[in-house]
Short mmCIF file of C-alpha atoms in Angstrom, two decimals:
data_model
loop_
_atom_site.label_atom_id
_atom_site.label_comp_id
_atom_site.label_asym_id
_atom_site.label_seq_id
_atom_site.Cartn_x
_atom_site.Cartn_y
_atom_site.Cartn_z
CA GLN A 20 37.78 155.72 7.11
CA VAL A 21 36.97 157.99 10.03
CA GLN A 22 39.11 160.52 11.86
CA LEU A 23 38.15 161.41 15.43
CA VAL A 24 39.42 164.35 17.49
CA GLU A 25 38.51 164.77 21.16
CA SER A 26 38.44 168.05 23.05
CA GLY A 27 37.13 169.51 26.28
CA GLY A 28 39.37 167.80 28.80
CA GLY A 29 40.93 169.64 31.69
CA LEU A 30 41.28 169.96 35.44
CA VAL A 31 38.04 169.98 37.44
CA GLN A 32 37.40 169.73 41.16
CA ALA A 33 35.45 166.82 42.57
CA GLY A 34 31.71 167.33 42.26
CA GLY A 35 32.11 169.51 39.21
CA SER A 36 31.10 168.98 35.60
CA LEU A 37 32.80 168.77 32.24
CA ARG A 38 31.67 168.15 28.69
CA LEU A 39 33.87 166.33 26.23
CA SER A 40 33.44 166.60 22.48
CA CYS A 41 34.51 164.32 19.66
CA ALA A 42 34.52 165.71 16.14
CA ALA A 43 34.41 163.19 13.30
CA SER A 44 35.44 163.54 9.69
CA GLY A 45 36.33 161.43 6.67
CA ARG A 46 33.09 159.50 6.18
CA THR A 47 29.39 159.72 6.92
CA PHE A 48 29.29 160.31 10.66
CA SER A 49 25.63 159.43 11.04
CA SER A 50 26.24 155.87 9.84
CA TYR A 51 28.47 155.04 12.83
CA ALA A 52 27.77 154.13 16.39
CA MET A 53 30.03 156.07 18.75
CA GLY A 54 31.50 155.53 22.16
CA TRP A 55 33.76 156.83 24.90
CA PHE A 56 36.49 154.92 26.68
CA ARG A 57 38.94 155.94 29.36
CA GLN A 58 42.36 154.82 30.45
CA ALA A 59 44.07 155.65 33.72
CA PRO A 60 47.85 155.31 34.07
CA GLY A 61 48.86 151.67 34.33
CA ASN A 62 45.37 150.42 33.50
CA GLU A 63 43.71 149.06 30.39
CA ARG A 64 41.34 151.10 28.31
CA LYS A 65 37.76 150.61 29.49
CA PHE A 66 34.36 151.30 28.03
CA VAL A 67 32.49 154.29 29.46
CA ALA A 68 29.48 155.00 27.25
CA GLY A 69 28.10 154.24 23.80
CA ILE A 70 25.42 155.60 21.49
CA SER A 71 23.77 154.20 18.36
CA TRP A 72 23.93 155.93 15.00
CA SER A 73 20.46 157.39 15.51
CA GLY A 74 21.08 158.46 19.08
CA SER A 75 18.11 156.44 20.31
CA GLY A 76 20.16 153.70 21.92
CA THR A 77 22.72 154.29 24.67
CA ASN A 78 24.53 152.30 27.30
CA TYR A 79 26.93 153.08 30.13
CA ALA A 80 29.44 151.49 32.40
CA ASP A 81 28.05 150.97 35.88
CA SER A 82 30.68 153.29 37.32
CA VAL A 83 29.31 156.30 35.44
CA LYS A 84 25.61 155.48 35.16
CA GLY A 85 23.49 158.34 36.44
CA ARG A 86 26.38 160.80 36.27
CA PHE A 87 27.48 160.77 32.62
CA THR A 88 25.37 161.30 29.53
CA ILE A 89 26.40 160.53 25.97
CA SER A 90 24.74 162.34 23.09
CA ARG A 91 25.36 163.16 19.47
CA ASP A 92 24.60 165.85 16.94
CA ASN A 93 24.83 164.31 13.50
CA ALA A 94 24.42 167.69 11.81
CA LYS A 95 27.67 168.74 13.50
CA ASN A 96 29.39 165.35 13.14
CA THR A 97 30.02 165.45 16.87
CA VAL A 98 29.46 163.19 19.86
CA TYR A 99 29.49 164.48 23.44
CA LEU A 100 30.06 163.15 26.90
CA GLN A 101 28.50 165.25 29.64
CA MET A 102 30.17 164.37 32.93
CA ASN A 103 28.55 165.47 36.18
CA SER A 104 29.32 164.80 39.84
CA LEU A 105 32.90 164.04 38.94
CA LYS A 106 35.02 161.93 41.25
CA ALA A 107 38.75 161.47 41.60
CA GLU A 108 38.30 157.98 40.15
CA ASP A 109 37.17 159.54 36.88
CA THR A 110 40.68 160.85 36.24
CA ALA A 111 41.90 159.33 32.98
CA VAL A 112 42.60 159.95 29.34
CA TYR A 113 39.26 159.80 27.55
CA TYR A 114 39.07 158.41 24.02
CA CYS A 115 36.37 158.65 21.41
CA ALA A 116 35.67 155.58 19.26
CA ALA A 117 33.52 154.59 16.29
CA ALA A 118 32.11 151.36 14.88
CA GLN A 119 29.35 150.17 12.60
CA ARG A 120 27.02 149.20 15.44
CA LEU A 121 26.67 149.98 19.12
CA VAL A 122 27.45 146.45 20.23
CA VAL A 123 30.67 146.60 18.24
CA VAL A 124 31.66 149.93 19.79
CA ARG A 125 31.65 148.29 23.20
CA THR A 126 33.90 145.43 22.17
CA SER A 127 36.07 146.33 19.19
CA PRO A 128 35.79 149.84 17.75
CA ALA A 129 37.21 150.37 14.28
CA TYR A 130 38.44 153.92 14.88
CA TRP A 131 39.96 155.84 17.78
CA GLY A 132 40.69 159.44 18.60
CA GLN A 133 43.93 160.67 20.17
CA GLY A 134 42.46 161.14 23.62
CA THR A 135 41.93 164.07 25.97
CA GLN A 136 43.10 164.27 29.58
CA VAL A 137 40.55 164.65 32.35
CA THR A 138 41.85 165.26 35.85
CA ILE A 139 39.64 165.60 38.92
CA SER A 140 41.14 167.21 41.99
CA SER A 141 40.04 166.86 45.59
#
């Protein structure tokens, strides 16, 4: 049983940066792989980035590779998504997710946060 709460969303101009945070509670955070997804209006929720429980393993969607960085601080029970060089196409609701293993995060996370809106202007 894990509860996830995202924060850090907002309005940013293209080319700017933003850092999202996801605070976890309810169980041992360090035992879970974590991930970020995003969903634009009218579209399905899509994988953005994932990180293993130790933080040593990460993977990214091709659309964000080289621009976004996922990280975690197990002492703070928090996972982050640093977003740089933002584009209008990055506009979406961003969701935090958790699963037992990284490969599972990408396909079928067990837990979801409520989402935080990210809007990139021209």
